[in-house]
């Protein structure tokens, strides 16, 4: 079955970076698009950006443009989201989600990774 | 940026009742690229509807989506106990791919 497994929780100091991984299985990774979304406690979902796995093309929300990098490793079917210059407001659960058929919505989600930014 | 506004914020209903959730966009959503997700506490969102009206694989037919342009609706024909959750709409037709603020469907 389709599955995305994310890396474990992280605790980071302000000003540092975090890199979250998302390993795919059960679908053709190279034909998919992956989005990253975050959710602070009790808040709405917030879109960070996406990558078209096959081409490597990326698109980021302007809010994160200067601080985020989304990449993929096709040899291991893994996507990554790196966020730099962390601040306390970045404390949230970060999700990856795959669109396994073009334009048919993000139908496979990771379990989420809690990133805590605290001094 | 397309702003999505969901209403109501909270819907208090009993099992067996019909739920109607609204998602209004500040601009027309390209090609009806509008999705609905269900999220339960401590869980990741689950795709229910894509393309405004197509049910995702494995989603029961009591869930239906409709609408186009700027006005979209998710209808749950008869609420089951497992349907009490938060529902989000997302437009994925233009960047940034924004989410609504969510509608909580709670047991009355």
Short mmCIF file of C-alpha atoms in Angstrom, two decimals:
data_model
loop_
_atom_site.label_atom_id
_atom_site.label_comp_id
_atom_site.label_asym_id
_atom_site.label_seq_id
_atom_site.Cartn_x
_atom_site.Cartn_y
_atom_site.Cartn_z
CA UNK A 1 0.00 0.00 0.00
CA UNK A 2 1.02 3.59 -0.50
CA UNK A 3 2.99 4.95 2.42
CA UNK A 4 5.07 7.95 3.45
CA UNK A 5 7.26 7.57 6.52
CA UNK A 6 8.75 10.73 8.00
CA UNK A 7 11.76 11.18 10.24
CA UNK A 8 11.41 11.58 13.99
CA UNK A 9 10.78 14.61 16.19
CA UNK A 10 13.37 17.36 16.36
CA UNK A 11 14.28 19.97 18.97
CA UNK A 12 16.24 22.89 17.57
CA UNK A 13 17.66 26.15 18.84
CA UNK A 14 16.61 29.46 17.26
CA UNK A 15 18.75 30.38 14.26
CA UNK A 16 19.62 26.79 13.34
CA UNK A 17 18.23 24.58 10.57
CA UNK A 18 16.17 21.40 10.43
CA UNK A 19 15.91 18.82 7.66
CA UNK A 20 12.91 16.49 7.66
CA UNK A 21 12.83 13.39 5.48
CA UNK A 22 9.88 11.58 3.91
CA UNK A 23 10.40 8.08 2.49
CA UNK A 24 7.89 6.84 -0.06
CA UNK A 25 6.78 3.32 -0.87
CA UNK A 26 3.90 1.59 -2.65
CA UNK A 27 3.65 4.04 -5.57
CA UNK A 28 5.83 5.35 -8.38
CA UNK A 29 7.82 8.04 -6.58
CA UNK A 30 9.30 9.47 -9.78
CA UNK A 31 5.83 10.17 -11.22
CA UNK A 32 4.56 12.03 -8.18
CA UNK A 33 4.58 15.50 -6.71
CA UNK A 34 5.26 16.07 -3.03
CA UNK A 35 3.97 18.95 -0.98
CA UNK A 36 5.05 20.03 2.47
CA UNK A 37 2.55 21.49 4.89
CA UNK A 38 2.84 22.49 8.52
CA UNK A 39 0.39 22.86 11.38
CA UNK A 40 1.04 24.70 14.62
CA UNK A 41 -0.91 23.42 17.64
CA UNK A 42 -4.58 24.18 17.19
CA UNK A 43 -4.00 26.07 13.95
CA UNK A 44 -4.89 25.58 10.31
CA UNK A 45 -2.78 23.75 7.76
CA UNK A 46 -0.17 26.00 6.14
CA UNK A 47 1.30 25.24 2.71
CA UNK A 48 5.10 25.45 2.48
CA UNK A 49 5.82 24.27 -1.06
CA UNK A 50 6.10 21.35 -3.45
CA UNK A 51 8.48 19.46 -5.68
CA UNK A 52 7.71 17.62 -8.89
CA UNK A 53 9.81 14.56 -8.25
CA UNK A 54 10.65 13.62 -11.82
CA UNK A 55 11.86 17.05 -12.92
CA UNK A 56 13.00 18.40 -9.57
CA UNK A 57 11.03 21.60 -10.15
CA UNK A 58 10.06 23.33 -6.94
CA UNK A 59 7.59 25.99 -5.88
CA UNK A 60 7.60 27.69 -2.49
CA UNK A 61 5.20 29.91 -0.62
CA UNK A 62 6.57 33.44 -0.61
CA UNK A 63 6.55 33.43 3.19
CA UNK A 64 9.18 30.66 3.21
CA UNK A 65 11.00 31.48 -0.04
CA UNK A 66 14.20 32.65 1.60
CA UNK A 67 14.44 29.88 4.20
CA UNK A 68 13.14 26.62 2.71
CA UNK A 69 14.65 24.07 0.35
CA UNK A 70 12.74 21.01 -0.84
CA UNK A 71 14.76 18.25 -2.52
CA UNK A 72 14.41 14.61 -3.43
CA UNK A 73 16.63 11.56 -3.82
CA UNK A 74 15.13 9.29 -6.45
CA UNK A 75 17.56 6.47 -5.62
CA UNK A 76 16.02 6.12 -2.15
CA UNK A 77 12.50 7.43 -2.94
CA UNK A 78 12.92 10.10 -0.29
CA UNK A 79 11.91 13.74 -0.23
CA UNK A 80 13.41 16.33 2.10
CA UNK A 81 12.36 19.68 3.49
CA UNK A 82 15.01 21.89 5.04
CA UNK A 83 14.04 25.04 6.92
CA UNK A 84 16.73 27.46 8.05
CA UNK A 85 16.97 30.43 10.44
CA UNK A 86 14.47 28.77 12.74
CA UNK A 87 12.42 30.82 15.16
CA UNK A 88 9.94 29.88 17.86
CA UNK A 89 7.03 30.49 15.47
CA UNK A 90 8.28 27.57 13.36
CA UNK A 91 7.32 25.13 16.10
CA UNK A 92 4.77 22.88 14.39
CA UNK A 93 4.03 19.45 12.99
CA UNK A 94 5.42 19.20 9.47
CA UNK A 95 3.71 16.88 6.97
CA UNK A 96 4.74 15.63 3.58
CA UNK A 97 2.00 14.54 1.18
CA UNK A 98 2.14 12.92 -2.24
CA UNK A 99 0.03 13.57 -5.30
CA UNK A 100 0.41 10.19 -6.94
CA UNK A 101 -1.74 11.01 -9.97
CA UNK A 102 -1.33 14.45 -11.49
CA UNK A 103 -3.88 16.99 -10.28
CA UNK A 104 -5.87 14.39 -8.30
CA UNK A 105 -5.12 15.85 -4.92
CA UNK A 106 -2.62 14.80 -2.29
CA UNK A 107 -3.81 11.30 -1.52
CA UNK A 108 -0.97 9.95 0.61
CA UNK A 109 0.27 11.70 3.75
CA UNK A 110 3.14 11.13 6.11
CA UNK A 111 2.53 10.73 9.81
CA UNK A 112 3.95 14.16 10.61
CA UNK A 113 7.16 15.33 12.28
CA UNK A 114 7.07 17.60 15.32
CA UNK A 115 9.70 20.30 15.13
CA UNK A 116 10.17 22.27 18.35
CA UNK A 117 12.22 25.47 18.29
CA UNK A 118 13.28 26.51 21.76
CA UNK A 119 16.27 28.10 23.39
CA UNK B 1 -2.91 34.63 -3.14
CA UNK B 2 -6.31 32.96 -3.06
CA UNK B 3 -7.89 33.18 0.38
CA UNK B 4 -10.26 30.35 1.27
CA UNK B 5 -12.95 31.05 3.86
CA UNK B 6 -14.78 28.09 5.34
CA UNK B 7 -18.13 28.28 7.09
CA UNK B 8 -19.42 27.61 9.59
CA UNK B 9 -16.49 27.42 11.98
CA UNK B 10 -18.23 24.70 13.98
CA UNK B 11 -21.16 22.50 13.04
CA UNK B 12 -22.97 20.71 15.87
CA UNK B 13 -24.98 17.78 14.56
CA UNK B 14 -26.20 14.35 15.58
CA UNK B 15 -25.29 11.04 13.95
CA UNK B 16 -27.55 10.40 10.97
CA UNK B 17 -27.97 14.10 10.17
CA UNK B 18 -26.79 15.82 7.02
CA UNK B 19 -23.75 18.12 7.12
CA UNK B 20 -23.17 20.92 4.63
CA UNK B 21 -19.79 22.66 4.70
CA UNK B 22 -18.90 25.71 2.62
CA UNK B 23 -15.59 26.89 1.17
CA UNK B 24 -15.54 30.29 -0.53
CA UNK B 25 -12.54 31.53 -2.51
CA UNK B 26 -11.46 35.15 -2.90
CA UNK B 27 -10.77 34.48 -6.62
CA UNK B 28 -11.87 31.82 -9.05
CA UNK B 29 -10.14 28.49 -8.46
CA UNK B 30 -8.40 27.35 -11.62
CA UNK B 31 -9.93 24.27 -13.27
CA UNK B 32 -11.82 23.48 -10.06
CA UNK B 33 -8.61 22.29 -8.44
CA UNK B 34 -10.27 22.21 -5.04
CA UNK B 35 -9.79 19.40 -2.54
CA UNK B 36 -11.38 18.51 0.79
CA UNK B 37 -9.52 16.79 3.62
CA UNK B 38 -10.65 15.27 6.89
CA UNK B 39 -8.41 15.50 9.95
CA UNK B 40 -8.92 13.78 13.29
CA UNK B 41 -6.98 14.72 16.45
CA UNK B 42 -3.38 13.55 16.35
CA UNK B 43 -3.68 12.32 12.77
CA UNK B 44 -2.58 13.51 9.36
CA UNK B 45 -5.21 14.86 6.98
CA UNK B 46 -6.95 12.39 4.65
CA UNK B 47 -8.02 13.28 1.13
CA UNK B 48 -11.79 13.00 0.62
CA UNK B 49 -12.55 14.94 -2.56
CA UNK B 50 -10.40 16.29 -5.40
CA UNK B 51 -11.27 18.30 -8.48
CA UNK B 52 -14.16 19.76 -6.47
CA UNK B 53 -16.39 16.70 -6.93
CA UNK B 54 -14.40 13.48 -7.39
CA UNK B 55 -14.22 11.11 -4.45
CA UNK B 56 -10.79 9.79 -3.56
CA UNK B 57 -10.18 6.05 -3.50
CA UNK B 58 -11.93 4.31 -0.63
CA UNK B 59 -14.05 7.27 0.43
CA UNK B 60 -17.68 6.33 1.20
CA UNK B 61 -20.35 7.71 -1.10
CA UNK B 62 -22.00 9.63 1.75
CA UNK B 63 -19.27 12.23 1.08
CA UNK B 64 -19.87 14.42 -1.96
CA UNK B 65 -18.37 17.64 -3.28
CA UNK B 66 -19.80 20.27 -5.56
CA UNK B 67 -19.19 23.78 -6.82
CA UNK B 68 -17.00 25.74 -9.18
CA UNK B 69 -15.45 29.17 -9.53
CA UNK B 70 -15.45 30.62 -6.03
CA UNK B 71 -18.08 28.59 -4.18
CA UNK B 72 -17.62 24.98 -3.12
CA UNK B 73 -19.53 22.63 -0.85
CA UNK B 74 -18.77 19.39 0.94
CA UNK B 75 -21.85 17.40 1.91
CA UNK B 76 -21.97 14.42 4.24
CA UNK B 77 -25.36 12.87 3.62
CA UNK B 78 -25.73 10.95 6.93
CA UNK B 79 -23.16 11.47 9.62
CA UNK B 80 -21.53 8.37 11.02
CA UNK B 81 -19.74 8.47 14.41
CA UNK B 82 -16.35 8.36 12.66
CA UNK B 83 -17.16 11.50 10.63
CA UNK B 84 -16.84 13.88 13.56
CA UNK B 85 -13.61 15.68 12.75
CA UNK B 86 -12.18 18.88 11.26
CA UNK B 87 -12.55 19.41 7.52
CA UNK B 88 -10.26 21.59 5.39
CA UNK B 89 -10.52 22.74 1.80
CA UNK B 90 -7.38 23.38 -0.26
CA UNK B 91 -7.04 24.98 -3.67
CA UNK B 92 -4.18 23.58 -5.72
CA UNK B 93 -4.77 25.46 -8.96
CA UNK B 94 -2.46 28.38 -8.29
CA UNK B 95 0.47 29.15 -6.06
CA UNK B 96 0.46 29.38 -3.09
CA UNK B 97 -1.78 26.35 -2.64
CA UNK B 98 -3.80 27.70 0.24
CA UNK B 99 -5.99 26.01 2.84
CA UNK B 100 -9.15 27.21 4.49
CA UNK B 101 -9.23 27.63 8.25
CA UNK B 102 -11.27 24.49 8.77
CA UNK B 103 -14.77 23.51 9.89
CA UNK B 104 -15.14 21.36 12.98
CA UNK B 105 -18.03 18.91 12.87
CA UNK B 106 -18.86 18.00 16.45
CA UNK B 107 -21.42 15.77 18.10
CA UNK B 108 -24.46 17.65 19.31
#
